[in-house]
């Protein structure tokens, strides 16, 4: 997308939606004079050819407090830039923008530190930062489409600050992160180069903040899980030992996800159980299944996929044979997708599914519990519904709470993906399961937790289970699924459950 | 009324921007899966792990001597080998071979 146009469009949307919020309109108060102490005059750009001549490491430092499980946690928030220096040469490669929350008065030798990043590639870390486990979150109430907009910023009772310090960092070419000359942003627009520069950011963060002894965790979402696998290998081989990796809504193998490639020879078996869970949510399965029944229903869906649907797709792809109507009826009972649809396109991809389940409506991609009447092209109601709230919320939070300002546009979504180098290990699309396996070979104590949403049509949970199963049966690699979409944490009930699972995971991963 | 207006504005505004928008994860249509891609597990996956480590070992040994010193590993950013050098170097020779690393990792 044209960058100027996108900035202009974003401003229009922010202005239009902020002003249209009725009683909830949110004019930014004039900043106190000390805010100017924290203004970074540098202009940052997400353009592929952009390059910083003189990076700085100016940070804003503010104090906050959040109450988690009845315990008040006083923390320091540090917002600004830190230079990643290349392993081996120490060259200043890139200037990363980050927000770090550090609980006050803890022993760094035992206090964990977790690095969070969204994916894309080309997405800023705003979703994890203001949606998941930071001290504040935007109150989205997913999948409700009947809530006040923009979402209010609230104290996060499920914050992970009770178990770890939290560092939210933006990839190069997103947020305010930019390459340093002679590099350009494009230098880091690739699977391997991106993971390498993240490794060097983490090494620098650890060195500057004296965190060498701290248990270290990675927490990536979506393409961020692809990054995490490559990054975990890169850190372990560089001698930076990790305690755990949380993979949220994983895409560990672009070659196995039939929704990501235009190839029509790839089985959509990995999606079939998601269709069942989503059909159940919309009351289309026979018999009906409620949310509490999802884990048991998931077990049936796995069996139906492995024993019937996946073999049928193999026959269909090789000889165009379609199973008998009685078999198709079992697919219909399990998902709500009509028999005629299975008859016409047995290997059903996620986009046709979104337009098929409920006539006249298009389901969301990130959260298929949400829907919009009509629906065209690549529109995703579950993305559109939340984007403006996060845009408005982030800007206000930077200005009013973190007291960090600079004259640039914070890039939510850069253009990196259009020129991204997806090649990895000699393949045109990345399969990073071998990278995760290498990290586990270097550090057999490394703990891995893969979490997925039953109602996500971007990174389907059963495909993640299949990809993870390639590692073999390892006690330190766990999978958990939750009612919810791609951003599981936006669901109020699942955020609570997932937080409890994360607390268990951190306890296991930090037990000597 | 205001609520409705807000939703309409946002949907319209983002809808316009969404014409060329992608979401995460996404692959531009011109990039295809390699024809020779094979999904690995078990022994084949273990062999890939070995191949990755061997590539890193070889990169740290540009002279192709077949061995690494602690200093060579350190200089090449192979901190894992440098940090665990004494445990890997069971022969106490001051240099390690790839086979020594493999044995140390029980690969």
Coordinates of C-alpha atoms in Angstrom, one line a residue:
Chain A
X1 CA 0.0 0.0 0.0
X2 CA 1.2 3.5 -0.7
X3 CA 2.6 4.7 2.6
X4 CA 1.4 8.3 2.5
X5 CA -2.0 7.1 1.6
X6 CA -2.0 4.6 4.4
X7 CA -1.0 7.2 6.9
X8 CA -3.6 9.5 5.6
X9 CA -6.2 6.7 5.8
X10 CA -5.2 5.9 9.3
X11 CA -5.5 9.5 10.4
X12 CA -8.9 9.8 8.8
X13 CA -10.1 6.7 10.5
X14 CA -8.7 7.7 13.9
X15 CA -10.2 11.2 13.6
X16 CA -13.5 9.9 12.3
X17 CA -13.9 7.2 14.9
X18 CA -12.6 9.2 17.8
X19 CA -15.0 12.0 17.1
X20 CA -17.8 9.6 16.4
X21 CA -17.6 8.0 19.8
X22 CA -20.3 10.2 21.3
X23 CA -19.9 10.6 25.0
X24 CA -16.8 8.4 24.8
X25 CA -14.8 10.9 22.7
X26 CA -11.4 11.1 24.0
X27 CA -9.6 14.4 23.5
X28 CA -5.9 14.2 24.5
X29 CA -5.3 16.6 27.4
X30 CA -2.4 19.0 27.0
X31 CA 0.7 17.2 28.1
X32 CA 2.5 18.3 31.3
X33 CA 5.7 20.2 30.6
X34 CA 7.9 17.4 31.7
X35 CA 6.5 15.3 28.8
X36 CA 8.8 17.2 26.6
X37 CA 11.8 15.7 28.4
X38 CA 10.8 12.4 26.8
X39 CA 10.1 13.6 23.3
X40 CA 12.3 11.9 20.7
X41 CA 12.7 14.3 17.8
X42 CA 13.8 11.5 15.5
X43 CA 11.4 10.7 12.6
X44 CA 11.0 6.9 12.1
X45 CA 10.0 5.3 8.8
X46 CA 8.7 1.8 8.0
X47 CA 9.6 2.1 4.3
X48 CA 11.7 -0.7 2.9
X49 CA 14.5 1.6 1.9
X50 CA 14.5 3.7 5.1
X51 CA 17.6 3.9 7.2
X52 CA 18.5 5.8 10.4
X53 CA 21.7 7.9 10.3
X54 CA 21.9 8.6 14.0
X55 CA 19.9 6.3 16.3
X56 CA 19.4 7.2 19.9
X57 CA 18.5 5.3 23.1
X58 CA 16.3 7.9 24.7
X59 CA 13.7 6.3 27.0
X60 CA 10.8 7.6 29.0
X61 CA 10.6 6.1 32.5
X62 CA 7.4 6.1 34.4
X63 CA 6.0 4.3 37.5
X64 CA 2.8 2.3 37.6
X65 CA 1.0 -0.3 39.7
X66 CA -1.3 -3.1 38.9
X67 CA -3.2 -5.5 41.1
X68 CA -3.1 -9.2 40.2
X69 CA -4.8 -11.8 42.4
X70 CA -5.1 -9.3 45.2
X71 CA -1.4 -8.4 45.1
X72 CA -0.4 -4.9 44.1
X73 CA 2.7 -4.9 41.9
X74 CA 4.6 -1.6 41.6
X75 CA 6.5 -1.5 38.3
X76 CA 8.7 0.7 36.2
X77 CA 7.7 1.2 32.5
X78 CA 10.6 2.0 30.2
X79 CA 9.7 3.2 26.7
X80 CA 12.1 4.0 23.9
X81 CA 14.8 2.6 21.7
X82 CA 17.7 0.2 22.1
X83 CA 20.3 -0.6 19.4
X84 CA 20.8 -4.2 18.4
X85 CA 24.4 -4.9 17.8
X86 CA 25.4 -7.8 15.5
X87 CA 26.7 -10.9 17.0
X88 CA 30.4 -11.2 16.2
X89 CA 31.1 -7.8 14.8
X90 CA 29.2 -5.6 17.3
X91 CA 28.0 -3.4 14.4
X92 CA 25.0 -1.2 15.2
X93 CA 22.4 -2.9 13.0
X94 CA 19.0 -1.7 14.0
X95 CA 17.1 0.6 16.5
X96 CA 14.3 -1.4 18.2
X97 CA 11.4 0.4 19.9
X98 CA 10.2 -1.3 23.0
X99 CA 8.1 -0.9 26.2
X100 CA 9.5 -2.8 29.2
X101 CA 7.6 -3.4 32.4
X102 CA 9.8 -4.3 35.3
X103 CA 8.4 -5.1 38.7
X104 CA 10.3 -3.0 41.3
X105 CA 12.6 -4.6 43.9
X106 CA 12.9 -8.1 42.5
X107 CA 16.1 -10.1 42.2
X108 CA 17.1 -10.3 38.6
X109 CA 18.8 -13.7 39.2
X110 CA 15.4 -15.3 39.7
X111 CA 12.9 -12.9 38.2
X112 CA 11.9 -14.1 34.7
X113 CA 11.9 -11.7 31.7
X114 CA 9.6 -12.3 28.7
X115 CA 10.0 -10.9 25.2
X116 CA 6.7 -10.4 23.3
X117 CA 6.1 -9.7 19.6
X118 CA 3.3 -10.0 17.1
X119 CA 3.9 -11.2 13.6
X120 CA 2.7 -10.4 10.1
X121 CA 5.5 -10.2 9.1
X122 CA 5.1 -6.4 9.3
X123 CA 2.8 -6.1 12.3
X124 CA 3.6 -4.0 15.3
X125 CA 3.3 -5.6 18.8
X126 CA 0.4 -3.4 19.7
X127 CA -2.0 -6.4 19.9
X128 CA -0.1 -8.3 22.5
X129 CA 0.9 -5.1 24.3
X130 CA -2.6 -3.7 24.8
X131 CA -4.7 -6.8 24.4
X132 CA -3.0 -9.6 26.3
X133 CA -1.0 -9.7 29.6
X134 CA 0.5 -6.2 30.1
X135 CA -0.5 -4.1 33.1
X136 CA -3.2 -2.3 31.0
X137 CA -5.5 -3.7 28.4
X138 CA -8.2 -2.6 26.0
X139 CA -11.5 -4.1 27.1
X140 CA -12.6 -5.9 23.9
X141 CA -15.0 -8.5 25.3
X142 CA -14.5 -10.8 22.2
X143 CA -16.5 -12.0 20.5
X144 CA -19.2 -9.5 21.4
X145 CA -20.0 -7.0 18.6
X146 CA -22.2 -5.1 20.9
X147 CA -19.8 -3.3 23.2
X148 CA -18.8 0.4 23.7
X149 CA -16.3 1.7 21.1
X150 CA -13.5 2.5 21.3
X151 CA -12.7 -0.1 23.9
X152 CA -11.7 1.6 27.3
X153 CA -8.2 1.0 28.7
X154 CA -8.5 -0.9 31.9
X155 CA -6.2 -2.3 34.6
X156 CA -5.4 -5.9 33.7
X157 CA -6.3 -8.3 36.4
X158 CA -4.7 -11.1 34.3
X159 CA -1.4 -9.3 33.8
X160 CA 1.6 -11.6 33.7
X161 CA 3.6 -9.0 35.8
X162 CA 3.1 -11.3 38.8
X163 CA 5.2 -14.0 37.2
X164 CA 7.6 -12.2 34.8
X165 CA 8.9 -8.8 33.6
X166 CA 7.5 -8.0 30.2
X167 CA 9.2 -6.5 27.2
X168 CA 7.0 -5.6 24.2
X169 CA 9.2 -5.1 21.2
X170 CA 8.4 -4.0 17.6
X171 CA 10.0 -5.7 14.6
X172 CA 12.1 -3.6 12.3
X173 CA 9.8 -1.7 9.9
X174 CA 6.9 -1.7 12.4
X175 CA 6.0 0.6 15.3
X176 CA 8.9 3.0 15.6
X177 CA 11.6 0.3 14.9
X178 CA 14.0 1.1 12.1
X179 CA 17.3 -0.2 10.6
X180 CA 20.5 1.7 11.1
X181 CA 22.7 2.8 8.1
X182 CA 24.2 1.3 6.1
X183 CA 21.4 -1.2 6.6
X184 CA 17.9 -0.5 5.4
X185 CA 14.7 -1.9 6.8
X186 CA 14.7 -4.3 3.9
X187 CA 17.9 -5.8 5.2
X188 CA 15.8 -7.4 8.0
X189 CA 12.7 -8.3 5.9
X190 CA 13.4 -12.0 5.8
X191 CA 12.9 -15.1 8.0
X192 CA 16.6 -15.5 8.9
X193 CA 17.7 -11.8 9.0
X194 CA 14.7 -10.9 11.2
X195 CA 15.4 -13.7 13.7
X196 CA 19.1 -12.7 13.7
X197 CA 18.4 -9.0 14.5
X198 CA 15.8 -10.0 17.2
X199 CA 18.5 -12.3 18.7
X200 CA 20.8 -9.3 18.8
X201 CA 18.2 -7.0 20.4
X202 CA 17.6 -9.6 23.1
X203 CA 21.4 -10.0 23.7
X204 CA 21.7 -6.2 24.0
X205 CA 18.7 -5.9 26.3
X206 CA 20.0 -8.6 28.6
X207 CA 23.5 -7.0 28.7
X208 CA 22.3 -3.4 29.3
X209 CA 19.8 -4.4 32.0
X210 CA 22.0 -7.0 33.8
X211 CA 19.5 -9.8 33.0
X212 CA 22.1 -12.6 32.1
X213 CA 21.0 -14.6 35.1
X214 CA 17.2 -14.1 34.6
X215 CA 15.1 -17.0 33.3
X216 CA 14.3 -15.9 29.7
X217 CA 11.1 -16.5 27.8
X218 CA 9.8 -15.8 24.2
X219 CA 6.2 -15.1 23.6
X220 CA 5.3 -14.7 19.9
X221 CA 2.0 -14.6 18.2
X222 CA 1.2 -15.8 14.6
X223 CA 4.2 -15.1 12.4
X224 CA 5.8 -14.3 15.8
X225 CA 5.8 -18.1 16.4
X226 CA 7.7 -18.6 13.1
X227 CA 10.1 -16.0 14.4
X228 CA 10.3 -17.7 17.8
X229 CA 11.4 -21.1 16.5
X230 CA 14.2 -19.6 14.4
X231 CA 15.1 -17.1 17.2
X232 CA 15.1 -19.9 19.9
X233 CA 17.7 -21.8 17.8
X234 CA 19.7 -18.6 17.2
X235 CA 19.8 -17.7 20.9
X236 CA 20.6 -21.2 22.1
X237 CA 23.5 -21.5 19.6
X238 CA 24.8 -18.1 20.6
X239 CA 24.9 -19.3 24.2
X240 CA 21.8 -17.4 25.4
X241 CA 19.8 -20.1 27.3
X242 CA 16.1 -19.8 27.3
X243 CA 13.7 -21.2 29.9
X244 CA 10.6 -21.3 27.8
X245 CA 8.8 -20.4 24.6
X246 CA 5.1 -19.6 24.4
X247 CA 3.7 -20.0 20.9
X248 CA 0.4 -18.2 20.6
X249 CA -1.6 -19.1 17.4
X250 CA 1.2 -20.9 15.7
X251 CA 2.3 -21.0 12.1
X252 CA 5.3 -23.4 12.3
X253 CA 5.1 -24.6 8.8
X254 CA 3.8 -22.5 5.9
X255 CA 3.9 -25.6 3.7
X256 CA 1.2 -27.4 5.7
X257 CA -1.4 -24.7 6.0
X258 CA -3.8 -24.9 3.1
X259 CA -5.1 -21.3 3.8
X260 CA -1.7 -19.7 3.2
X261 CA -0.8 -21.0 -0.3
X262 CA -2.7 -20.8 -3.5
X263 CA -1.7 -24.5 -4.1
X264 CA -4.9 -26.6 -4.5
X265 CA -3.0 -29.8 -3.9
X266 CA -2.6 -29.2 -0.2
X267 CA -5.1 -30.9 2.1
X268 CA -7.3 -28.7 4.3
X269 CA -7.5 -31.5 6.9
X270 CA -5.8 -29.2 9.4
X271 CA -8.8 -26.9 9.3
X272 CA -11.6 -29.4 9.5
X273 CA -11.8 -29.6 13.3
X274 CA -11.9 -25.8 13.4
X275 CA -14.9 -25.9 11.1
X276 CA -16.5 -28.2 13.7
X277 CA -15.8 -25.9 16.6
X278 CA -17.0 -22.9 14.7
X279 CA -20.1 -24.7 13.5
X280 CA -20.9 -25.6 17.1
X281 CA -20.6 -22.0 18.2
X282 CA -23.1 -21.0 15.6
X283 CA -25.5 -23.8 16.6
X284 CA -25.0 -25.6 13.2
X285 CA -23.7 -29.0 14.4
X286 CA -25.9 -32.1 15.0
X287 CA -26.0 -32.7 17.9
X288 CA -25.4 -29.2 19.3
X289 CA -22.2 -28.7 21.4
X290 CA -21.7 -25.9 23.9
X291 CA -18.4 -24.3 24.9
X292 CA -18.0 -26.6 27.9
X293 CA -18.3 -29.6 25.5
X294 CA -15.6 -28.3 23.2
X295 CA -12.7 -30.5 24.5
X296 CA -14.7 -33.7 24.1
X297 CA -16.1 -32.6 20.7
X298 CA -12.5 -31.7 19.7
X299 CA -11.5 -35.3 20.4
X300 CA -14.3 -36.5 18.0
X301 CA -13.3 -34.0 15.4
X302 CA -9.6 -35.2 15.5
X303 CA -10.8 -38.8 15.0
X304 CA -13.2 -37.9 12.2
X305 CA -10.4 -36.0 10.4
X306 CA -7.7 -38.6 10.8
X307 CA -10.0 -41.6 10.0
X308 CA -12.4 -40.3 7.4
X309 CA -12.0 -36.7 6.2
X310 CA -8.2 -36.6 5.6
X311 CA -8.1 -40.0 3.7
X312 CA -11.1 -38.8 1.7
X313 CA -9.2 -35.6 0.7
X314 CA -6.2 -37.7 -0.3
X315 CA -8.5 -39.7 -2.7
X316 CA -10.2 -36.6 -3.9
X317 CA -6.9 -34.8 -4.7
X318 CA -5.5 -37.9 -6.6
X319 CA -8.6 -39.1 -8.4
X320 CA -11.4 -36.5 -7.8
X321 CA -13.5 -39.1 -6.1
X322 CA -16.0 -37.8 -3.5
X323 CA -17.2 -40.0 -0.7
X324 CA -20.8 -41.4 -0.6
X325 CA -23.6 -39.1 0.7
X326 CA -23.7 -40.9 4.0
X327 CA -20.1 -40.0 4.7
X328 CA -20.6 -36.4 3.6
X329 CA -23.6 -36.2 6.0
X330 CA -21.1 -37.0 8.9
X331 CA -19.1 -34.0 7.8
X332 CA -22.3 -31.9 7.7
X333 CA -23.3 -33.1 11.2
X334 CA -19.9 -32.3 12.5
X335 CA -19.6 -28.8 11.0
X336 CA -22.9 -27.5 9.7
X337 CA -21.4 -27.1 6.2
X338 CA -24.2 -28.4 3.8
X339 CA -23.7 -31.7 2.0
X340 CA -23.9 -29.9 -1.3
X341 CA -20.9 -27.8 -0.4
X342 CA -18.8 -30.9 0.5
X343 CA -20.0 -32.5 -2.7
X344 CA -18.8 -29.5 -4.8
X345 CA -15.6 -28.8 -3.0
X346 CA -14.5 -31.5 -0.6
X347 CA -11.1 -29.9 0.2
X348 CA -12.8 -26.9 1.7
X349 CA -10.4 -23.9 2.4
X350 CA -11.0 -21.4 5.2
X351 CA -12.1 -18.5 3.0
X352 CA -15.0 -20.4 1.3
X353 CA -16.0 -21.8 4.7
X354 CA -16.3 -18.3 6.1
X355 CA -18.9 -17.5 3.3
X356 CA -20.7 -20.8 3.4
X357 CA -21.6 -21.7 7.0
X358 CA -24.3 -19.0 7.4
X359 CA -26.0 -17.9 4.2
X360 CA -25.8 -14.1 3.8
X361 CA -23.0 -13.7 6.4
X362 CA -19.3 -13.7 6.3
X363 CA -17.5 -15.1 9.4
X364 CA -14.4 -13.4 10.8
X365 CA -11.0 -14.9 9.9
X366 CA -9.2 -14.1 13.2
X367 CA -12.4 -14.9 15.2
X368 CA -15.0 -16.8 13.3
X369 CA -17.5 -16.4 16.2
X370 CA -17.9 -12.8 14.8
X371 CA -19.8 -12.2 11.6
X372 CA -20.8 -9.5 9.2
X373 CA -23.8 -9.3 6.9
X374 CA -22.8 -9.7 3.2
X375 CA -19.0 -9.6 3.3
X376 CA -16.7 -9.1 0.4
X377 CA -13.2 -10.1 -0.6
X378 CA -10.7 -10.2 2.1
X379 CA -12.7 -8.2 4.7
X380 CA -12.4 -9.6 8.2
X381 CA -14.9 -8.2 10.7
X382 CA -12.9 -9.6 13.7
X383 CA -10.0 -7.5 12.6
X384 CA -11.9 -4.4 11.5
X385 CA -13.9 -4.3 14.7
X386 CA -10.9 -4.0 16.9
X387 CA -8.4 -2.0 14.9
X388 CA -9.6 1.5 15.5
X389 CA -9.9 1.0 19.3
X390 CA -6.3 -0.2 19.4
X391 CA -5.1 2.7 17.2
X392 CA -6.8 5.3 19.4
X393 CA -5.9 3.4 22.6
X394 CA -2.2 3.1 21.9
X395 CA -1.7 6.8 21.0
X396 CA -3.5 7.9 24.2
X397 CA -1.5 5.5 26.3
X398 CA 1.8 6.6 24.9
X399 CA 1.0 10.2 25.4
X400 CA -0.8 10.1 28.7
X401 CA 0.6 7.2 30.6
X402 CA 4.0 6.2 29.2
X403 CA 4.8 9.8 28.4
X404 CA 6.6 9.0 25.2
X405 CA 6.2 11.0 22.1
X406 CA 7.9 11.4 18.8
X407 CA 6.8 13.1 15.6
X408 CA 6.4 9.8 13.6
X409 CA 3.4 7.7 12.6
X410 CA 3.5 4.5 14.7
X411 CA 3.3 1.8 12.0
X412 CA 0.7 -0.8 12.9
X413 CA 1.0 -2.6 9.6
X414 CA 4.0 -2.0 7.4
X415 CA 4.7 -3.1 3.9
X416 CA 7.3 -5.6 4.9
X417 CA 5.3 -8.6 3.7
X418 CA 5.4 -7.6 0.1
X419 CA 9.1 -7.7 -0.1
X420 CA 9.7 -10.3 2.7
X421 CA 12.2 -13.1 2.0
X422 CA 10.2 -16.1 3.1
X423 CA 12.9 -18.6 2.0
X424 CA 14.4 -20.7 4.7
X425 CA 16.6 -23.9 4.6
X426 CA 16.5 -23.8 0.8
X427 CA 12.7 -23.8 0.6
X428 CA 10.6 -21.0 -0.7
X429 CA 8.3 -21.1 2.3
X430 CA 9.5 -21.6 5.9
X431 CA 9.1 -24.9 7.9
X432 CA 10.6 -24.0 11.2
X433 CA 9.8 -27.2 13.1
X434 CA 13.5 -28.2 12.5
X435 CA 14.6 -25.0 14.1
X436 CA 12.5 -25.7 17.2
X437 CA 13.9 -29.2 17.2
X438 CA 17.4 -27.8 17.1
X439 CA 16.7 -25.4 20.0
X440 CA 15.4 -28.5 21.9
X441 CA 18.5 -30.5 21.0
X442 CA 20.8 -27.7 22.3
X443 CA 18.7 -27.2 25.4
X444 CA 16.7 -30.3 26.3
X445 CA 15.3 -28.5 29.4
X446 CA 13.6 -25.8 27.2
X447 CA 9.9 -25.7 27.8
X448 CA 7.5 -25.1 25.0
X449 CA 3.8 -24.2 25.2
X450 CA 1.7 -23.9 22.1
X451 CA -1.7 -22.3 22.7
X452 CA -4.5 -22.0 20.0
X453 CA -8.0 -20.8 19.7
X454 CA -10.7 -23.2 18.7
X455 CA -12.4 -20.5 16.6
X456 CA -9.4 -19.1 14.7
X457 CA -9.4 -19.5 10.9
X458 CA -5.9 -18.1 10.5
X459 CA -3.8 -20.6 12.4
X460 CA -6.0 -23.7 13.0
X461 CA -5.4 -25.5 16.3
X462 CA -5.4 -29.1 14.8
X463 CA -2.7 -28.1 12.2
X464 CA -0.6 -26.8 15.1
X465 CA -1.1 -30.1 16.9
X466 CA 0.0 -31.9 13.8
X467 CA 3.1 -29.7 13.3
X468 CA 4.1 -30.0 16.9
X469 CA 3.6 -33.8 16.9
X470 CA 6.6 -34.0 14.4
X471 CA 8.8 -33.3 17.4
X472 CA 7.8 -36.6 18.9
X473 CA 6.3 -37.1 22.3
X474 CA 8.3 -34.8 24.6
X475 CA 7.2 -34.0 28.2
X476 CA 8.5 -30.4 27.9
X477 CA 6.4 -29.6 24.8
X478 CA 2.7 -28.9 25.6
X479 CA -0.4 -27.9 23.6
X480 CA -3.5 -26.1 24.9
X481 CA -6.6 -25.0 23.1
X482 CA -9.1 -22.4 24.3
X483 CA -12.5 -21.1 23.2
X484 CA -11.5 -18.0 21.2
X485 CA -10.0 -16.7 18.0
X486 CA -6.5 -15.9 16.9
X487 CA -6.1 -13.4 19.8
X488 CA -7.3 -15.8 22.5
X489 CA -6.6 -13.2 25.1
X490 CA -9.5 -10.9 23.9
X491 CA -11.9 -13.5 25.2
X492 CA -12.6 -12.7 28.9
X493 CA -13.1 -16.3 30.1
X494 CA -10.2 -17.7 28.1
X495 CA -7.8 -15.0 29.2
X496 CA -8.4 -16.1 32.8
X497 CA -7.9 -19.8 32.0
X498 CA -4.9 -19.1 29.8
X499 CA -3.3 -16.9 32.5
X500 CA -3.6 -19.8 35.0
X501 CA -2.0 -22.2 32.4
X502 CA 0.8 -19.7 31.8
X503 CA 1.5 -19.4 35.6
X504 CA 1.8 -23.2 35.7
X505 CA 4.1 -23.2 32.7
X506 CA 6.4 -20.6 34.1
X507 CA 6.5 -22.4 37.4
X508 CA 7.6 -25.6 35.7
X509 CA 10.1 -23.8 33.4
X510 CA 11.7 -22.0 36.3
X511 CA 11.9 -24.9 38.7
X512 CA 15.6 -25.9 38.9
Chain B
X1 CA -27.4 6.7 16.9
X2 CA -23.8 7.8 17.7
X3 CA -22.8 4.2 18.3
X4 CA -24.2 3.2 14.9
X5 CA -22.6 6.1 13.2
X6 CA -19.3 5.2 14.8
X7 CA -19.5 1.6 13.6
X8 CA -20.4 2.7 10.1
X9 CA -17.6 5.2 10.0
X10 CA -15.0 2.7 11.2
X11 CA -16.2 0.0 8.9
X12 CA -16.2 2.3 5.9
X13 CA -12.8 3.8 6.7
X14 CA -11.1 0.5 7.4
X15 CA -13.0 -1.2 4.6
X16 CA -11.4 1.3 2.2
X17 CA -8.0 0.7 3.7
X18 CA -8.6 -3.0 3.7
X19 CA -8.8 -3.2 -0.1
X20 CA -5.0 -3.8 -0.1
X21 CA -4.7 -5.0 3.5
X22 CA -3.4 -8.4 4.4
X23 CA -3.7 -10.1 7.7
X24 CA -1.4 -12.3 9.8
X25 CA -0.2 -14.8 8.7
X26 CA -0.2 -14.2 5.0
X27 CA 1.9 -15.0 1.9
X28 CA 1.9 -12.8 -1.2
X29 CA 0.4 -14.9 -4.1
X30 CA 3.6 -14.9 -6.2
X31 CA 5.4 -17.0 -3.5
X32 CA 4.6 -20.7 -3.9
X33 CA 5.5 -23.8 -2.0
X34 CA 8.7 -25.4 -3.3
X35 CA 7.9 -28.5 -5.4
X36 CA 10.5 -30.6 -3.6
X37 CA 9.2 -29.8 -0.1
X38 CA 9.0 -32.9 2.2
X39 CA 7.6 -32.8 5.7
X40 CA 10.0 -34.5 8.1
X41 CA 9.7 -36.3 11.5
X42 CA 11.6 -38.9 13.4
X43 CA 15.0 -39.8 11.8
X44 CA 14.6 -37.4 8.9
X45 CA 13.9 -34.5 11.3
X46 CA 16.9 -35.5 13.4
X47 CA 19.0 -35.4 10.3
X48 CA 17.8 -31.9 9.6
X49 CA 18.9 -30.8 13.1
X50 CA 22.3 -32.3 12.5
X51 CA 22.5 -30.6 9.2
X52 CA 21.8 -27.2 10.8
X53 CA 24.4 -27.7 13.5
X54 CA 26.9 -28.9 11.0
X55 CA 26.4 -25.8 8.8
X56 CA 27.0 -23.6 11.8
X57 CA 30.1 -25.6 12.8
X58 CA 31.5 -25.4 9.2
X59 CA 30.8 -21.6 9.1
X60 CA 32.9 -21.2 12.2
X61 CA 35.7 -23.2 10.5
X62 CA 36.3 -21.3 7.2
X63 CA 39.7 -23.1 6.8
X64 CA 37.9 -26.4 6.7
X65 CA 40.2 -27.9 9.2
X66 CA 37.4 -30.1 10.6
X67 CA 38.0 -28.8 14.1
X68 CA 37.1 -25.8 16.3
X69 CA 39.0 -24.2 19.1
X70 CA 37.1 -22.4 21.9
X71 CA 38.3 -19.1 20.5
X72 CA 37.1 -19.9 17.0
X73 CA 33.7 -20.8 18.2
X74 CA 33.5 -17.6 20.3
X75 CA 34.6 -15.4 17.4
X76 CA 32.0 -17.0 15.1
X77 CA 29.1 -16.4 17.6
X78 CA 28.8 -20.1 18.3
X79 CA 28.6 -19.3 22.1
X80 CA 27.0 -22.7 22.9
X81 CA 30.2 -24.5 21.8
X82 CA 32.5 -21.9 23.5
X83 CA 30.5 -22.0 26.8
X84 CA 30.4 -25.8 26.9
X85 CA 33.8 -26.4 25.4
X86 CA 35.4 -28.4 28.1
X87 CA 32.5 -30.7 28.4
X88 CA 32.4 -31.3 24.6
X89 CA 36.2 -31.7 24.4
X90 CA 36.3 -35.1 26.1
X91 CA 39.7 -35.8 24.6
X92 CA 41.2 -32.7 26.2
X93 CA 42.8 -31.9 23.0
X94 CA 41.9 -28.1 22.8
X95 CA 40.0 -28.7 19.6
X96 CA 36.7 -30.3 19.0
X97 CA 35.3 -32.2 16.0
X98 CA 31.7 -32.1 14.8
X99 CA 31.5 -35.7 16.1
X100 CA 32.3 -34.5 19.6
X101 CA 29.5 -32.0 19.5
X102 CA 27.1 -34.7 18.3
X103 CA 28.1 -37.0 21.1
X104 CA 27.7 -34.2 23.7
X105 CA 24.1 -33.5 22.4
X106 CA 23.3 -37.2 22.2
X107 CA 22.2 -36.6 18.6

